[in-house]
Amino acid sequence: MPYSRIGAVAHYVPNQVVTNHDLAKIMDTTDDWIRSRTGIEERRITQTENTSDLAIAVAEKLLQQAQLAPEAIDFIIIATMSPDASMPSTAAKVQAGIGASKAFAFDMTAACSGFVFALATADKLIRSGAYQKGLVIGAEVTSKMLDWTDRSTAVLFGDGAGGVLIEQTMRPHFLAESLHTDGSRGHTLTSGASPLASPYSQGQAKKTAIQMEGRAIFDFAVRDVATSIVQLIEQSGLDKHQLDYLLLHQANQRILDKMARKMDLPRAKFLENMMHYGNTSAASIPILMSEAFEQGCLTLDGSKLVLLSGFGGGLTWGTLIVKI
Ligand code: ACO
């Protein structure tokens, strides 16, 4: 029976760095407020690139790292809540952009859980035996989704992309998984509503920017998400101390502090880079993974046991325990 493994990891972020001090010049906020509430110091914002451009840059890096021709790729999944358009999908643009002529491609939307949901899906595609190699990329241009007059959300997010090559292997690397959705709490984190607009409908509302009940999402993360992570570790039969690193969605440093306490694990095992990129939604976990790879914490030889967990709009949350 085939299994899947992560064979390459890469990220790409736009050049323009926007610091908290820069934001304080255009809205009523301070570096101190943003830093003390979230840990974020700066983020990247693109002026010229759309989501597919960021994802194509990642896909090209993945092919180069794995020394693969684009024709070797069987499928491409782009996790994004900020696609270039509803149609064609961002994944279709990436497929054309890198010349992966044999790949089928589609987008997945699960907000900040998108990368974990997409990776879990890709694992099943590979394990079906029908496909050998796929690209799974989280890519977001959240800056086009924001209301830049709303300081309660505009300071939190950033643009970026990261992803992995997933490929067939004969030993298990994906050891445990739990995926969840609670649509009844969806109203606490919303964006991009497409109101009815036919000549027969009453709808007149405009597309909406990101809106968030910050406290409710914070509590959801430190209660529901933390509980589900603890349960998954227990169900997996693994000892939590076997985990080398926890790569959680990069929304807020205080969420990671509370998670570490709740799980009774060393805070140093919770990798973080939200100070440099803010919340990049579906891109946050693969960017973090790629930087860990560049810094030598991860070597992609299956020697490290890593927990990945995303949480956000939907509400959605999902966790994978993977040998990387
Ligand atoms: N600068 C200065 N003051 C601000 C700012 C700002 N940028 N934003 C809000 N404030 C003010 C508010 O107006 C409020 O003022 P008031 O007390 O006079 O009314 C005060 O700061 C406190 O606001 P809160 O929203 O209560 O602040 P809180 O401590 O809850 O922090 C935050 C807000 C950072 C958003 C936090 O709730 C959080 O991190 N939530 C979770 C976010 C998250 O995890 N998202 C993940 C999913 S994202 C996705 O899926 C796309």
PDB file of C-alpha atoms in Angstrom, residues 32-317:
ATOM      1  CA  ASP A  32       3.044  48.923  21.137  1.00  0.00           C
ATOM      2  CA  TRP A  33      -0.650  47.914  20.822  1.00  0.00           C
ATOM      3  CA  ILE A  34      -0.038  45.569  17.889  1.00  0.00           C
ATOM      4  CA  ARG A  35       3.140  44.048  19.328  1.00  0.00           C
ATOM      5  CA  SER A  36       1.763  43.520  22.842  1.00  0.00           C
ATOM      6  CA  ARG A  37      -1.600  42.067  21.688  1.00  0.00           C
ATOM      7  CA  THR A  38      -0.328  39.885  18.837  1.00  0.00           C
ATOM      8  CA  GLY A  39       3.470  39.690  18.658  1.00  0.00           C
ATOM      9  CA  ILE A  40       3.348  41.043  15.101  1.00  0.00           C
ATOM     10  CA  GLU A  41       6.062  43.599  14.217  1.00  0.00           C
ATOM     11  CA  GLU A  42       5.839  43.741  10.411  1.00  0.00           C
ATOM     12  CA  ARG A  43       4.143  42.059   7.469  1.00  0.00           C
ATOM     13  CA  ARG A  44       4.650  41.832   3.695  1.00  0.00           C
ATOM     14  CA  ILE A  45       2.193  43.589   1.396  1.00  0.00           C
ATOM     15  CA  THR A  46       2.218  43.232  -2.388  1.00  0.00           C
ATOM     16  CA  GLN A  47       1.400  46.071  -4.734  1.00  0.00           C
ATOM     17  CA  THR A  48       1.796  44.227  -8.020  1.00  0.00           C
ATOM     18  CA  GLU A  49       1.397  40.484  -7.511  1.00  0.00           C
ATOM     19  CA  ASN A  50      -1.834  38.546  -7.171  1.00  0.00           C
ATOM     20  CA  THR A  51      -2.317  35.246  -5.316  1.00  0.00           C
ATOM     21  CA  SER A  52      -1.399  33.093  -8.326  1.00  0.00           C
ATOM     22  CA  ASP A  53       1.882  34.992  -8.779  1.00  0.00           C
ATOM     23  CA  LEU A  54       2.929  34.164  -5.213  1.00  0.00           C
ATOM     24  CA  ALA A  55       1.846  30.525  -5.655  1.00  0.00           C
ATOM     25  CA  ILE A  56       3.696  30.185  -8.989  1.00  0.00           C
ATOM     26  CA  ALA A  57       6.895  31.433  -7.327  1.00  0.00           C
ATOM     27  CA  VAL A  58       6.507  28.720  -4.669  1.00  0.00           C
ATOM     28  CA  ALA A  59       5.680  26.012  -7.233  1.00  0.00           C
ATOM     29  CA  GLU A  60       8.800  26.881  -9.255  1.00  0.00           C
ATOM     30  CA  LYS A  61      10.969  26.686  -6.139  1.00  0.00           C
ATOM     31  CA  LEU A  62       9.469  23.282  -5.249  1.00  0.00           C
ATOM     32  CA  LEU A  63      10.201  21.871  -8.711  1.00  0.00           C
ATOM     33  CA  GLN A  64      13.730  23.224  -8.579  1.00  0.00           C
ATOM     34  CA  GLN A  65      14.375  21.835  -5.087  1.00  0.00           C
ATOM     35  CA  ALA A  66      13.068  18.381  -6.074  1.00  0.00           C
ATOM     36  CA  GLN A  67      14.776  18.540  -9.511  1.00  0.00           C
ATOM     37  CA  LEU A  68      11.490  17.695 -11.224  1.00  0.00           C
ATOM     38  CA  ALA A  69      10.079  18.623 -14.614  1.00  0.00           C
ATOM     39  CA  PRO A  70       6.601  20.233 -14.377  1.00  0.00           C
ATOM     40  CA  GLU A  71       5.139  17.306 -16.349  1.00  0.00           C
ATOM     41  CA  ALA A  72       5.935  15.023 -13.387  1.00  0.00           C
ATOM     42  CA  ILE A  73       3.229  16.686 -11.268  1.00  0.00           C
ATOM     43  CA  ASP A  74      -0.123  14.848 -11.125  1.00  0.00           C
ATOM     44  CA  PHE A  75      -2.149  17.429  -9.191  1.00  0.00           C
ATOM     45  CA  ILE A  76      -1.990  20.923  -7.709  1.00  0.00           C
ATOM     46  CA  ILE A  77      -4.093  22.075  -4.779  1.00  0.00           C
ATOM     47  CA  ILE A  78      -4.064  25.742  -3.813  1.00  0.00           C
ATOM     48  CA  ALA A  79      -5.439  26.545  -0.367  1.00  0.00           C
ATOM     49  CA  THR A  80      -6.613  30.140  -0.425  1.00  0.00           C
ATOM     50  CA  MET A  81      -9.368  32.443   0.771  1.00  0.00           C
ATOM     51  CA  SER A  82      -8.102  35.200  -1.534  1.00  0.00           C
ATOM     52  CA  PRO A  83      -8.111  33.656  -5.045  1.00  0.00           C
ATOM     53  CA  ASP A  84      -7.373  35.814  -8.100  1.00  0.00           C
ATOM     54  CA  ALA A  85     -10.938  35.049  -9.236  1.00  0.00           C
ATOM     55  CA  SER A  86     -13.717  32.515  -8.721  1.00  0.00           C
ATOM     56  CA  MET A  87     -12.974  31.216 -12.204  1.00  0.00           C
ATOM     57  CA  PRO A  88     -10.472  30.159 -13.393  1.00  0.00           C
ATOM     58  CA  SER A  89      -9.176  28.851 -10.093  1.00  0.00           C
ATOM     59  CA  THR A  90      -5.832  30.072  -8.794  1.00  0.00           C
ATOM     60  CA  ALA A  91      -4.654  26.461  -9.089  1.00  0.00           C
ATOM     61  CA  ALA A  92      -5.465  26.444 -12.824  1.00  0.00           C
ATOM     62  CA  LYS A  93      -3.361  29.582 -13.243  1.00  0.00           C
ATOM     63  CA  VAL A  94      -0.486  27.927 -11.389  1.00  0.00           C
ATOM     64  CA  GLN A  95      -0.820  24.811 -13.558  1.00  0.00           C
ATOM     65  CA  ALA A  96      -0.489  26.952 -16.691  1.00  0.00           C
ATOM     66  CA  GLY A  97       2.166  29.215 -15.154  1.00  0.00           C
ATOM     67  CA  ILE A  98       4.599  26.386 -14.421  1.00  0.00           C
ATOM     68  CA  GLY A  99       3.634  24.250 -17.430  1.00  0.00           C
ATOM     69  CA  ALA A 100       2.373  21.273 -15.410  1.00  0.00           C
ATOM     70  CA  SER A 101       0.447  20.027 -18.416  1.00  0.00           C
ATOM     71  CA  LYS A 102      -0.436  16.628 -16.934  1.00  0.00           C
ATOM     72  CA  ALA A 103      -1.728  17.932 -13.590  1.00  0.00           C
ATOM     73  CA  PHE A 104      -5.333  18.488 -12.571  1.00  0.00           C
ATOM     74  CA  ALA A 105      -5.683  21.505 -10.335  1.00  0.00           C
ATOM     75  CA  PHE A 106      -8.220  23.003  -7.950  1.00  0.00           C
ATOM     76  CA  ASP A 107      -8.552  25.493  -5.088  1.00  0.00           C
ATOM     77  CA  MET A 108      -9.639  24.639  -1.558  1.00  0.00           C
ATOM     78  CA  THR A 109     -11.139  27.164   0.812  1.00  0.00           C
ATOM     79  CA  ALA A 110     -10.949  26.577   4.529  1.00  0.00           C
ATOM     80  CA  ALA A 111      -9.508  29.966   5.579  1.00  0.00           C
ATOM     81  CA  CYS A 112      -6.561  29.572   7.944  1.00  0.00           C
ATOM     82  CA  SER A 113      -7.090  25.778   8.099  1.00  0.00           C
ATOM     83  CA  GLY A 114      -6.790  25.584   4.316  1.00  0.00           C
ATOM     84  CA  PHE A 115      -3.264  24.225   4.106  1.00  0.00           C
ATOM     85  CA  VAL A 116      -3.924  21.448   6.645  1.00  0.00           C
ATOM     86  CA  PHE A 117      -7.184  20.463   4.921  1.00  0.00           C
ATOM     87  CA  ALA A 118      -5.434  20.487   1.522  1.00  0.00           C
ATOM     88  CA  LEU A 119      -2.479  18.453   2.770  1.00  0.00           C
ATOM     89  CA  ALA A 120      -4.826  15.867   4.328  1.00  0.00           C
ATOM     90  CA  THR A 121      -6.665  15.640   0.980  1.00  0.00           C
ATOM     91  CA  ALA A 122      -3.427  15.308  -0.976  1.00  0.00           C
ATOM     92  CA  ASP A 123      -2.313  12.502   1.345  1.00  0.00           C
ATOM     93  CA  LYS A 124      -5.481  10.557   0.422  1.00  0.00           C
ATOM     94  CA  LEU A 125      -4.983  11.184  -3.319  1.00  0.00           C
ATOM     95  CA  ILE A 126      -1.469   9.760  -3.106  1.00  0.00           C
ATOM     96  CA  ARG A 127      -2.521   6.864  -0.867  1.00  0.00           C
ATOM     97  CA  SER A 128      -5.242   5.904  -3.354  1.00  0.00           C
ATOM     98  CA  GLY A 129      -2.379   4.726  -5.545  1.00  0.00           C
ATOM     99  CA  ALA A 130      -3.696   6.728  -8.506  1.00  0.00           C
ATOM    100  CA  TYR A 131      -1.227   9.623  -8.230  1.00  0.00           C
ATOM    101  CA  GLN A 132       2.499   9.894  -7.545  1.00  0.00           C
ATOM    102  CA  LYS A 133       3.266  13.572  -7.007  1.00  0.00           C
ATOM    103  CA  GLY A 134       1.326  16.709  -6.114  1.00  0.00           C
ATOM    104  CA  LEU A 135       1.919  20.305  -5.105  1.00  0.00           C
ATOM    105  CA  VAL A 136       0.022  21.659  -2.094  1.00  0.00           C
ATOM    106  CA  ILE A 137       0.377  25.413  -1.698  1.00  0.00           C
ATOM    107  CA  GLY A 138      -1.187  27.920   0.693  1.00  0.00           C
ATOM    108  CA  ALA A 139      -1.225  31.342  -0.965  1.00  0.00           C
ATOM    109  CA  GLU A 140      -2.875  34.548   0.170  1.00  0.00           C
ATOM    110  CA  VAL A 141      -3.062  38.207  -0.766  1.00  0.00           C
ATOM    111  CA  THR A 142      -5.072  39.137   2.314  1.00  0.00           C
ATOM    112  CA  SER A 143      -4.298  42.823   1.732  1.00  0.00           C
ATOM    113  CA  LYS A 144      -6.959  42.948  -0.991  1.00  0.00           C
ATOM    114  CA  MET A 145      -9.533  41.460   1.421  1.00  0.00           C
ATOM    115  CA  LEU A 146      -9.076  44.023   4.192  1.00  0.00           C
ATOM    116  CA  ASP A 147     -10.964  47.154   5.112  1.00  0.00           C
ATOM    117  CA  TRP A 148      -7.931  49.421   5.532  1.00  0.00           C
ATOM    118  CA  THR A 149      -9.998  51.803   7.686  1.00  0.00           C
ATOM    119  CA  ASP A 150     -10.692  49.010  10.239  1.00  0.00           C
ATOM    120  CA  ARG A 151      -7.731  48.980  12.610  1.00  0.00           C
ATOM    121  CA  SER A 152      -9.063  45.930  14.442  1.00  0.00           C
ATOM    122  CA  THR A 153      -8.359  43.690  11.421  1.00  0.00           C
ATOM    123  CA  ALA A 154      -6.007  45.632   9.083  1.00  0.00           C
ATOM    124  CA  VAL A 155      -3.036  45.330  11.447  1.00  0.00           C
ATOM    125  CA  LEU A 156      -3.299  41.550  11.773  1.00  0.00           C
ATOM    126  CA  PHE A 157      -2.846  40.147   8.280  1.00  0.00           C
ATOM    127  CA  GLY A 158      -0.114  39.881   5.645  1.00  0.00           C
ATOM    128  CA  ASP A 159       0.540  38.494   2.158  1.00  0.00           C
ATOM    129  CA  GLY A 160       2.621  35.407   1.332  1.00  0.00           C
ATOM    130  CA  ALA A 161       2.706  31.834   0.088  1.00  0.00           C
ATOM    131  CA  GLY A 162       4.284  28.532   1.031  1.00  0.00           C
ATOM    132  CA  GLY A 163       3.892  24.945  -0.025  1.00  0.00           C
ATOM    133  CA  VAL A 164       5.147  21.412  -0.297  1.00  0.00           C
ATOM    134  CA  LEU A 165       5.720  18.676  -2.838  1.00  0.00           C
ATOM    135  CA  ILE A 166       3.913  15.545  -1.658  1.00  0.00           C
ATOM    136  CA  GLU A 167       4.952  12.240  -3.187  1.00  0.00           C
ATOM    137  CA  GLN A 168       4.507   8.498  -2.935  1.00  0.00           C
ATOM    138  CA  THR A 169       6.618   6.447  -0.551  1.00  0.00           C
ATOM    139  CA  MET A 170       6.365   2.977   0.971  1.00  0.00           C
ATOM    140  CA  ARG A 171       6.480   3.952   4.671  1.00  0.00           C
ATOM    141  CA  PRO A 172       3.861   5.957   6.615  1.00  0.00           C
ATOM    142  CA  HIS A 173       4.742   9.585   7.311  1.00  0.00           C
ATOM    143  CA  PHE A 174       1.254  10.974   7.989  1.00  0.00           C
ATOM    144  CA  LEU A 175       0.540   9.372  11.358  1.00  0.00           C
ATOM    145  CA  ALA A 176      -2.631  11.052  12.655  1.00  0.00           C
ATOM    146  CA  GLU A 177      -5.246  13.549  11.532  1.00  0.00           C
ATOM    147  CA  SER A 178      -8.343  15.344  12.785  1.00  0.00           C
ATOM    148  CA  LEU A 179     -10.344  17.804  10.704  1.00  0.00           C
ATOM    149  CA  HIS A 180     -13.322  19.817  12.001  1.00  0.00           C
ATOM    150  CA  THR A 181     -15.870  22.414  10.929  1.00  0.00           C
ATOM    151  CA  ASP A 182     -18.506  24.242  12.955  1.00  0.00           C
ATOM    152  CA  GLY A 183     -20.520  26.305  10.483  1.00  0.00           C
ATOM    153  CA  SER A 184     -22.883  27.470  13.232  1.00  0.00           C
ATOM    154  CA  ARG A 185     -20.107  29.825  14.425  1.00  0.00           C
ATOM    155  CA  GLY A 186     -19.199  30.985  10.919  1.00  0.00           C
ATOM    156  CA  HIS A 187     -20.496  34.513  11.508  1.00  0.00           C
ATOM    157  CA  THR A 188     -17.618  35.259  13.909  1.00  0.00           C
ATOM    158  CA  LEU A 189     -15.078  35.482  11.065  1.00  0.00           C
ATOM    159  CA  THR A 190     -16.234  36.462   7.583  1.00  0.00           C
ATOM    160  CA  SER A 191     -15.110  38.022   4.291  1.00  0.00           C
ATOM    161  CA  GLY A 192     -15.923  38.321   0.605  1.00  0.00           C
ATOM    162  CA  ALA A 193     -19.670  37.661   0.753  1.00  0.00           C
ATOM    163  CA  SER A 194     -21.140  37.415  -2.771  1.00  0.00           C
ATOM    164  CA  PRO A 195     -24.623  38.859  -2.380  1.00  0.00           C
ATOM    165  CA  LEU A 196     -27.487  37.883  -4.700  1.00  0.00           C
ATOM    166  CA  ALA A 197     -27.492  40.252  -7.658  1.00  0.00           C
ATOM    167  CA  SER A 198     -29.814  38.991 -10.417  1.00  0.00           C
ATOM    168  CA  PRO A 199     -32.631  41.176 -11.768  1.00  0.00           C
ATOM    169  CA  TYR A 200     -34.981  38.900  -9.772  1.00  0.00           C
ATOM    170  CA  SER A 201     -33.260  39.207  -6.382  1.00  0.00           C
ATOM    171  CA  GLN A 202     -33.432  41.863  -3.689  1.00  0.00           C
ATOM    172  CA  GLY A 203     -29.693  41.799  -2.963  1.00  0.00           C
ATOM    173  CA  GLN A 204     -27.744  45.056  -3.138  1.00  0.00           C
ATOM    174  CA  ALA A 205     -24.991  44.620  -0.594  1.00  0.00           C
ATOM    175  CA  LYS A 206     -21.364  44.950  -1.651  1.00  0.00           C
ATOM    176  CA  LYS A 207     -18.660  42.340  -1.211  1.00  0.00           C
ATOM    177  CA  THR A 208     -17.528  42.462   2.398  1.00  0.00           C
ATOM    178  CA  ALA A 209     -14.016  42.854   3.804  1.00  0.00           C
ATOM    179  CA  ILE A 210     -12.590  40.636   6.547  1.00  0.00           C
ATOM    180  CA  GLN A 211     -14.591  41.039   9.746  1.00  0.00           C
ATOM    181  CA  MET A 212     -13.730  39.247  12.952  1.00  0.00           C
ATOM    182  CA  GLU A 213     -15.022  38.920  16.486  1.00  0.00           C
ATOM    183  CA  GLY A 214     -11.441  38.846  17.790  1.00  0.00           C
ATOM    184  CA  ARG A 215     -12.219  37.704  21.343  1.00  0.00           C
ATOM    185  CA  ALA A 216     -14.501  34.878  20.147  1.00  0.00           C
ATOM    186  CA  ILE A 217     -11.840  33.613  17.742  1.00  0.00           C
ATOM    187  CA  PHE A 218      -9.154  33.893  20.405  1.00  0.00           C
ATOM    188  CA  ASP A 219     -11.255  31.820  22.832  1.00  0.00           C
ATOM    189  CA  PHE A 220     -12.105  29.298  20.103  1.00  0.00           C
ATOM    190  CA  ALA A 221      -8.383  28.805  19.410  1.00  0.00           C
ATOM    191  CA  VAL A 222      -7.261  28.351  23.000  1.00  0.00           C
ATOM    192  CA  ARG A 223     -10.241  26.159  23.971  1.00  0.00           C
ATOM    193  CA  ASP A 224     -11.591  24.090  21.036  1.00  0.00           C
ATOM    194  CA  VAL A 225      -8.408  23.897  18.981  1.00  0.00           C
ATOM    195  CA  ALA A 226      -6.156  23.145  21.940  1.00  0.00           C
ATOM    196  CA  THR A 227      -8.572  20.455  23.170  1.00  0.00           C
ATOM    197  CA  SER A 228      -8.727  18.780  19.761  1.00  0.00           C
ATOM    198  CA  ILE A 229      -4.925  18.767  19.501  1.00  0.00           C
ATOM    199  CA  VAL A 230      -4.613  17.122  22.924  1.00  0.00           C
ATOM    200  CA  GLN A 231      -7.247  14.527  21.939  1.00  0.00           C
ATOM    201  CA  LEU A 232      -5.491  13.738  18.658  1.00  0.00           C
ATOM    202  CA  ILE A 233      -2.155  13.204  20.395  1.00  0.00           C
ATOM    203  CA  GLU A 234      -3.853  10.841  22.877  1.00  0.00           C
ATOM    204  CA  GLN A 235      -5.698   8.921  20.119  1.00  0.00           C
ATOM    205  CA  SER A 236      -2.513   8.581  18.068  1.00  0.00           C
ATOM    206  CA  GLY A 237      -0.851   6.575  20.840  1.00  0.00           C
ATOM    207  CA  LEU A 238       2.166   8.885  20.664  1.00  0.00           C
ATOM    208  CA  ASP A 239       3.715  10.528  23.698  1.00  0.00           C
ATOM    209  CA  LYS A 240       3.413  14.322  23.341  1.00  0.00           C
ATOM    210  CA  HIS A 241       7.078  14.615  24.309  1.00  0.00           C
ATOM    211  CA  GLN A 242       7.994  12.741  21.121  1.00  0.00           C
ATOM    212  CA  LEU A 243       6.903  15.810  19.133  1.00  0.00           C
ATOM    213  CA  ASP A 244       9.950  17.745  17.959  1.00  0.00           C
ATOM    214  CA  TYR A 245       8.033  20.833  16.821  1.00  0.00           C
ATOM    215  CA  LEU A 246       4.499  22.201  16.703  1.00  0.00           C
ATOM    216  CA  LEU A 247       3.767  24.354  13.670  1.00  0.00           C
ATOM    217  CA  LEU A 248       0.509  26.132  14.455  1.00  0.00           C
ATOM    218  CA  HIS A 249      -1.317  28.777  12.475  1.00  0.00           C
ATOM    219  CA  GLN A 250       0.473  32.087  13.023  1.00  0.00           C
ATOM    220  CA  ALA A 251      -2.296  34.404  14.200  1.00  0.00           C
ATOM    221  CA  ASN A 252      -1.174  35.594  17.600  1.00  0.00           C
ATOM    222  CA  GLN A 253       1.778  34.934  19.917  1.00  0.00           C
ATOM    223  CA  ARG A 254      -0.521  34.909  22.956  1.00  0.00           C
ATOM    224  CA  ILE A 255      -2.519  32.039  21.440  1.00  0.00           C
ATOM    225  CA  LEU A 256       0.699  30.001  21.169  1.00  0.00           C
ATOM    226  CA  ASP A 257       1.631  30.905  24.772  1.00  0.00           C
ATOM    227  CA  LYS A 258      -1.729  29.630  26.035  1.00  0.00           C
ATOM    228  CA  MET A 259      -1.633  26.518  23.839  1.00  0.00           C
ATOM    229  CA  ALA A 260       1.823  25.595  25.158  1.00  0.00           C
ATOM    230  CA  ARG A 261       0.614  25.973  28.758  1.00  0.00           C
ATOM    231  CA  LYS A 262      -2.571  23.986  28.091  1.00  0.00           C
ATOM    232  CA  MET A 263      -0.613  21.162  26.464  1.00  0.00           C
ATOM    233  CA  ASP A 264       2.137  21.366  29.091  1.00  0.00           C
ATOM    234  CA  LEU A 265       4.836  21.402  26.418  1.00  0.00           C
ATOM    235  CA  PRO A 266       7.923  23.637  26.164  1.00  0.00           C
ATOM    236  CA  ARG A 267       7.028  26.925  24.444  1.00  0.00           C
ATOM    237  CA  ALA A 268      10.255  26.649  22.403  1.00  0.00           C
ATOM    238  CA  LYS A 269       8.758  23.708  20.494  1.00  0.00           C
ATOM    239  CA  PHE A 270       6.068  26.045  19.093  1.00  0.00           C
ATOM    240  CA  LEU A 271       7.858  27.619  16.146  1.00  0.00           C
ATOM    241  CA  GLU A 272       6.803  31.159  15.265  1.00  0.00           C
ATOM    242  CA  ASN A 273       7.346  33.809  12.627  1.00  0.00           C
ATOM    243  CA  MET A 274       4.171  35.917  12.878  1.00  0.00           C
ATOM    244  CA  MET A 275       6.358  38.811  14.032  1.00  0.00           C
ATOM    245  CA  HIS A 276       7.680  39.101  10.474  1.00  0.00           C
ATOM    246  CA  TYR A 277       4.646  38.151   8.385  1.00  0.00           C
ATOM    247  CA  GLY A 278       1.482  38.686  10.451  1.00  0.00           C
ATOM    248  CA  ASN A 279      -1.390  36.286   9.830  1.00  0.00           C
ATOM    249  CA  THR A 280      -1.007  34.957   6.276  1.00  0.00           C
ATOM    250  CA  SER A 281      -4.014  32.633   6.651  1.00  0.00           C
ATOM    251  CA  ALA A 282      -3.563  29.421   4.603  1.00  0.00           C
ATOM    252  CA  ALA A 283       0.059  30.337   3.874  1.00  0.00           C
ATOM    253  CA  SER A 284       1.193  30.656   7.478  1.00  0.00           C
ATOM    254  CA  ILE A 285       2.008  27.000   8.247  1.00  0.00           C
ATOM    255  CA  PRO A 286       3.925  26.235   5.017  1.00  0.00           C
ATOM    256  CA  ILE A 287       5.899  29.502   5.296  1.00  0.00           C
ATOM    257  CA  LEU A 288       6.831  28.493   8.849  1.00  0.00           C
ATOM    258  CA  MET A 289       7.743  24.975   7.695  1.00  0.00           C
ATOM    259  CA  SER A 290       9.870  26.329   4.845  1.00  0.00           C
ATOM    260  CA  GLU A 291      11.775  28.679   7.150  1.00  0.00           C
ATOM    261  CA  ALA A 292      12.362  25.802   9.595  1.00  0.00           C
ATOM    262  CA  PHE A 293      13.781  23.825   6.672  1.00  0.00           C
ATOM    263  CA  GLU A 294      16.048  26.720   5.638  1.00  0.00           C
ATOM    264  CA  GLN A 295      17.273  27.085   9.228  1.00  0.00           C
ATOM    265  CA  GLY A 296      18.059  23.358   9.470  1.00  0.00           C
ATOM    266  CA  CYS A 297      15.386  22.483  12.102  1.00  0.00           C
ATOM    267  CA  LEU A 298      13.703  20.234   9.507  1.00  0.00           C
ATOM    268  CA  THR A 299      15.632  18.157   6.997  1.00  0.00           C
ATOM    269  CA  LEU A 300      12.823  16.300   5.118  1.00  0.00           C
ATOM    270  CA  ASP A 301      14.402  12.910   5.853  1.00  0.00           C
ATOM    271  CA  GLY A 302      11.554  11.740   8.078  1.00  0.00           C
ATOM    272  CA  SER A 303      13.628  12.168  11.239  1.00  0.00           C
ATOM    273  CA  LYS A 304      11.417  14.787  12.924  1.00  0.00           C
ATOM    274  CA  LEU A 305       7.940  14.333  14.346  1.00  0.00           C
ATOM    275  CA  VAL A 306       5.934  17.477  13.704  1.00  0.00           C
ATOM    276  CA  LEU A 307       2.392  18.565  14.542  1.00  0.00           C
ATOM    277  CA  LEU A 308       0.687  20.957  12.115  1.00  0.00           C
ATOM    278  CA  SER A 309      -2.510  22.712  13.180  1.00  0.00           C
ATOM    279  CA  GLY A 310      -4.603  25.332  11.395  1.00  0.00           C
ATOM    280  CA  PHE A 311      -7.691  27.150  12.671  1.00  0.00           C
ATOM    281  CA  GLY A 312      -9.892  29.964  11.468  1.00  0.00           C
ATOM    282  CA  GLY A 313     -12.888  30.959   9.375  1.00  0.00           C
ATOM    283  CA  GLY A 314     -15.690  28.467   8.916  1.00  0.00           C
ATOM    284  CA  LEU A 315     -15.107  27.912  11.710  1.00  0.00           C
ATOM    285  CA  THR A 316     -12.582  25.271  10.736  1.00  0.00           C
ATOM    286  CA  TRP A 317      -9.722  23.579  12.520  1.00  0.00           C
TER     287      TRP A 317
END
